[in-house]
Short mmCIF file of C-alpha atoms in Angstrom, two decimals:
data_model
loop_
_atom_site.label_atom_id
_atom_site.label_comp_id
_atom_site.label_asym_id
_atom_site.label_seq_id
_atom_site.Cartn_x
_atom_site.Cartn_y
_atom_site.Cartn_z
CA MET A 176 155.38 126.69 36.74
CA SER A 177 154.47 126.88 33.03
CA GLY A 178 158.13 126.18 32.15
CA ILE A 179 158.08 123.01 34.17
CA TYR A 180 154.95 121.75 32.40
CA ALA A 181 156.49 122.68 29.02
CA SER A 182 159.70 120.72 29.76
CA LEU A 183 157.66 117.69 30.85
CA GLN A 184 155.39 118.05 27.78
CA VAL A 185 152.25 117.86 29.88
CA SER A 186 149.50 120.37 30.42
CA PRO A 187 148.38 121.49 33.86
CA ARG A 188 145.10 119.95 35.14
CA LYS A 189 142.62 121.37 37.52
CA LYS A 190 142.31 119.67 40.88
CA ARG A 191 139.19 117.58 40.88
CA GLY A 192 136.86 117.44 43.80
CA PRO A 193 135.42 114.24 45.19
CA PRO A 194 132.87 112.48 43.02
CA SER A 195 129.33 113.69 43.39
CA ASP A 196 127.25 111.61 45.72
CA ASP A 197 123.91 113.01 44.58
CA GLY A 198 122.79 109.47 43.83
CA VAL A 199 123.25 108.28 47.39
CA THR A 200 122.74 111.38 49.50
CA THR A 201 119.46 111.35 51.38
CA THR A 202 117.75 114.71 51.56
CA PRO A 203 114.35 115.72 52.96
CA LYS A 204 113.13 116.22 49.39
CA LYS A 205 114.20 112.73 48.39
CA LEU A 206 112.54 111.26 51.44
CA ARG A 207 109.28 112.96 50.42
CA THR A 208 109.39 111.88 46.78
CA GLU A 209 111.03 108.48 47.05
CA GLN A 210 108.72 105.46 47.17
CA PRO A 211 109.25 103.17 50.19
CA PRO A 212 110.75 99.75 49.46
CA THR A 213 108.30 96.89 49.04
CA PRO A 214 108.34 94.72 52.18
CA LYS A 215 108.99 91.01 51.81
CA SER A 216 105.77 89.08 51.75
CA ILE A 217 105.12 86.64 54.56
CA THR A 218 103.50 83.44 53.42
CA PRO A 219 100.67 82.06 55.53
CA SER A 220 102.60 78.85 56.13
CA SER A 221 105.58 80.66 57.63
CA ALA A 222 103.31 82.80 59.80
CA ARG A 223 101.33 79.88 61.18
CA GLY A 224 104.13 77.35 61.51
CA PRO A 225 104.18 73.83 60.13
CA LYS A 226 100.86 72.60 58.81
CA SER A 227 99.28 69.58 60.44
CA ASP A 228 98.72 66.53 58.26
CA LEU A 229 95.85 65.24 60.39
CA PRO A 230 92.50 64.53 58.74
CA GLY A 231 89.85 67.15 59.33
CA HIS A 232 87.89 65.20 61.96
CA LEU A 233 91.05 64.58 64.02
CA THR A 234 92.18 68.20 63.68
CA ARG A 235 88.81 69.24 65.09
CA LEU A 236 89.24 66.76 67.96
CA LEU A 237 92.58 68.35 68.82
CA LYS A 238 90.87 71.76 68.96
CA VAL A 239 88.19 70.32 71.25
CA HIS A 240 90.85 68.85 73.54
CA ASN A 241 92.68 72.17 73.73
CA ALA A 242 89.43 74.04 74.41
CA VAL A 243 88.45 71.64 77.21
CA GLN A 244 91.88 71.99 78.79
CA GLN A 245 91.76 75.79 78.61
CA ALA A 246 88.24 75.90 80.04
CA LEU A 247 89.27 73.68 82.96
CA SER A 248 92.31 75.85 83.71
CA HIS A 249 90.18 78.99 83.71
CA ALA A 250 87.45 77.41 85.86
CA LEU A 251 89.98 76.13 88.41
CA ALA A 252 91.57 79.56 88.71
CA THR A 253 88.22 81.34 88.95
CA CYS A 254 86.65 79.01 91.50
CA ALA A 255 89.87 78.57 93.52
CA ILE A 256 89.22 74.85 94.00
CA SER A 257 92.06 72.39 94.31
CA PRO A 258 92.66 68.65 94.76
CA SER A 259 93.27 67.12 98.14
CA THR A 260 96.50 65.32 98.96
CA ASP A 261 94.60 62.05 99.43
CA SER A 262 92.97 61.75 96.01
CA GLY A 263 94.78 64.24 93.79
CA ARG A 264 91.47 64.80 91.97
CA VAL A 265 88.92 67.54 91.50
CA LEU A 266 85.79 66.00 90.01
CA ASN A 267 83.06 67.77 88.05
CA VAL A 268 84.87 71.06 87.55
CA LEU A 269 82.73 71.43 84.43
CA ASN A 270 80.36 69.10 82.61
CA HIS A 271 79.44 68.29 79.03
CA ILE A 272 76.57 70.81 79.16
CA SER A 273 78.32 73.73 80.85
CA LEU A 274 81.29 73.31 78.51
CA LYS A 275 79.09 74.15 75.52
CA THR A 276 78.36 77.60 76.90
CA TYR A 277 81.62 78.24 78.70
CA SER A 278 83.26 81.59 77.93
CA GLY A 279 86.02 81.22 75.36
CA PHE A 280 84.95 77.75 74.19
CA ALA A 281 85.31 78.36 70.47
CA THR A 282 83.95 75.10 69.08
CA SER A 283 80.80 73.01 69.27
CA PHE A 284 80.81 70.24 71.85
CA GLY A 285 78.68 67.25 72.77
CA VAL A 286 78.68 63.83 74.38
CA GLU A 287 80.09 62.23 71.23
CA ASP A 288 83.12 64.53 71.44
CA LEU A 289 83.59 63.65 75.10
CA LYS A 290 83.41 59.97 74.23
CA ARG A 291 86.15 60.32 71.61
CA LEU A 292 88.32 62.36 73.97
CA CYS A 293 87.99 59.78 76.74
CA TRP A 294 88.90 56.93 74.40
CA LEU A 295 92.06 58.73 73.27
CA TRP A 296 92.99 59.85 76.78
CA GLU A 297 92.93 56.22 77.87
CA TRP A 298 94.49 54.74 74.71
CA ASP A 299 98.07 53.59 75.25
CA GLY A 300 99.02 54.68 71.74
CA GLU A 301 100.45 51.25 70.99
CA SER A 302 97.78 48.55 70.95
CA VAL A 303 96.46 47.98 67.44
CA PRO A 304 93.43 45.83 66.52
CA GLU A 305 94.30 43.16 63.96
CA ASN A 306 91.44 43.88 61.58
CA SER A 307 88.52 46.22 61.08
CA ALA A 308 86.04 43.83 62.74
CA ASP A 309 88.20 43.64 65.86
CA ALA A 310 88.66 47.39 65.73
CA GLN A 311 84.91 47.93 65.63
CA GLN A 312 84.44 45.63 68.60
CA LYS A 313 87.33 47.30 70.45
CA GLY A 314 85.81 50.71 69.85
CA GLU A 315 82.52 49.53 71.32
CA ASP A 316 84.11 47.69 74.24
CA ASP A 317 86.28 50.65 75.19
CA ASN A 318 83.50 53.18 74.79
CA PRO A 319 83.00 54.43 78.38
CA PHE A 320 79.48 55.60 77.61
CA LEU A 321 78.25 52.08 76.78
CA GLU A 322 78.98 50.90 80.31
CA SER A 323 76.42 50.95 83.08
CA SER A 324 76.54 54.44 84.57
CA SER A 325 74.30 53.87 87.57
CA SER A 326 77.08 53.68 90.14
CA SER A 327 78.17 56.86 91.89
CA ASP A 328 81.72 55.47 91.82
CA TRP A 329 81.82 55.43 88.02
CA MET A 330 84.89 57.25 86.78
CA ARG A 331 87.04 57.14 83.66
CA GLY A 332 89.87 59.15 82.18
CA SER A 333 93.63 59.50 81.95
CA MET A 334 96.32 62.05 80.99
CA GLY A 335 95.26 64.22 83.93
CA PHE A 336 91.55 64.30 82.99
CA THR A 337 88.67 62.59 84.79
CA LEU A 338 85.11 61.81 83.78
CA SER A 339 82.51 61.12 86.45
CA LEU A 340 78.79 61.32 86.98
CA GLY A 341 77.17 64.53 88.14
CA SER A 342 74.08 66.67 87.77
CA HIS A 343 73.31 70.02 86.20
CA TYR A 344 70.38 72.34 86.76
CA SER A 345 68.51 72.89 83.51
CA LYS A 346 66.66 76.20 83.35
CA SER A 347 64.54 75.01 80.45
CA GLU A 348 63.44 71.83 82.25
CA ARG A 349 63.52 73.44 85.71
CA LYS A 350 65.19 70.47 87.29
CA ARG A 351 68.58 68.84 87.71
CA ILE A 352 69.57 66.45 84.94
CA PRO A 353 72.37 63.84 84.87
CA VAL A 354 75.60 64.89 83.18
CA TYR A 355 79.14 63.71 82.67
CA GLY A 356 81.45 65.83 84.76
CA VAL A 357 84.96 66.71 83.57
CA GLY A 358 87.67 67.17 86.19
CA ILE A 359 91.40 66.85 86.73
CA GLU A 360 93.80 64.43 88.36
CA VAL A 361 97.24 65.49 89.59
CA GLU A 362 100.13 63.33 90.75
CA MET A 363 100.76 63.64 94.48
CA ASP A 364 104.05 62.87 96.22
CA ILE A 365 104.77 64.61 99.52
CA ASP A 366 108.36 63.35 99.54
CA LYS A 367 108.99 65.15 96.24
CA GLY A 368 107.24 68.31 97.38
CA MET A 369 104.21 67.55 95.20
CA GLY A 370 101.45 68.37 97.65
CA GLY A 371 97.84 69.39 97.24
CA GLY A 372 96.15 72.76 97.25
CA MET A 373 96.58 75.44 94.60
CA ALA A 374 100.16 74.27 94.03
CA ALA A 375 98.69 71.07 92.58
CA VAL A 376 96.45 73.11 90.27
CA ALA A 377 99.49 75.10 89.17
CA ARG A 378 101.32 71.86 88.32
CA TRP A 379 98.36 70.63 86.30
CA THR A 380 98.12 73.92 84.41
CA ALA A 381 101.87 74.05 83.78
CA ALA A 382 101.75 70.59 82.20
CA GLY A 383 99.17 71.74 79.65
CA GLU A 384 101.56 71.99 76.73
CA THR A 385 102.99 68.53 77.49
CA ARG A 386 99.48 67.05 77.49
CA ARG A 387 98.66 68.80 74.24
CA ALA A 388 101.78 67.37 72.59
CA GLN A 389 100.99 63.89 73.90
CA PHE A 390 97.41 64.10 72.64
CA LEU A 391 98.61 65.27 69.22
CA GLN A 392 101.02 62.33 69.11
CA LYS A 393 98.15 59.94 69.86
CA LEU A 394 96.07 61.49 67.09
CA GLU A 395 98.92 61.12 64.61
CA LYS A 396 99.36 57.47 65.60
CA TRP A 397 95.64 56.80 65.34
CA ALA A 398 95.54 58.43 61.90
CA LYS A 399 98.21 55.97 60.70
CA VAL A 400 96.61 52.99 62.46
CA SER A 401 93.13 53.67 61.08
CA VAL A 402 94.49 53.91 57.53
CA TYR A 403 96.54 50.73 57.94
CA ILE A 404 93.66 48.60 59.25
CA GLY A 405 91.03 50.39 57.17
CA PHE A 406 89.01 51.54 60.17
CA VAL A 407 88.10 54.88 61.64
CA GLY A 408 85.24 53.90 63.96
CA PHE A 409 83.59 56.39 66.25
CA MET A 410 86.54 58.80 65.87
CA SER A 411 85.07 60.02 62.58
#
C-alpha cells in the first residue's frame, strides 16, 4: 500500500470519525446546569384583548349591565321561575335593593344606575337631539323615574329587561318599602317552538352575549353622540 501512495505522491490519512456533537448533545448533566430559556413576555393588552375606548363612566355602566344580567340569570336558575306563554315576562326577579347585596355583584349599584340602564335599554341608538338644550330636555322626558309611579301597571324596559313596581322587606325599617323590580321579557311564538317555561329562561340566558354586544354598541354610539352635541346628561 505504501508503494501506491508513493507513486501517487500523497501520504496516507487516517479515517476521520463523524464530527463531535458535544455542543448539541443533551445529557443529564447539561440539563442540570443549563439555564432554562427565557419565556416570551405576554403584554397585558394581548392577554386581555382589545382595550375599550369608552369613557370611564360608560365603561362602568357596561359593567353594571353585565352584573345585572348575570344576577338575573343566576336568580332565575336558582328560583326555577319562568315566564308564561301569555306574557313572556317574569317581573320583579330582583330589585334595585336586593341587587346591591346579591352574591357575585361586583360593583356598587343604585337607582341612578338603574335609570341610566333603562334609558339605554329603550334608546333606539339612532335618534340624536339637535343641541344640548334639546338633549337635556330629552334626557328628562325619557327618564322613567320622573314619571308618576303610582299605577300598578307601570312598566318600562327593553332588550329583554323589564322594570316594574314592587316592594321589599327592610330589616332595618321592619316594614315593606317600595322598590323598582328588575325582570325579564322573552319572545314567545308557539309556531316557531318558542314556548314558555324553563325553555324560555334558557333562551333568555343564551342571548346574554348578544344583549351585551348590543348594549356595548349603544354605549359606543352614545359616546360619539354626546361628544358631537356637547352633552352627556344623566349618563355621567
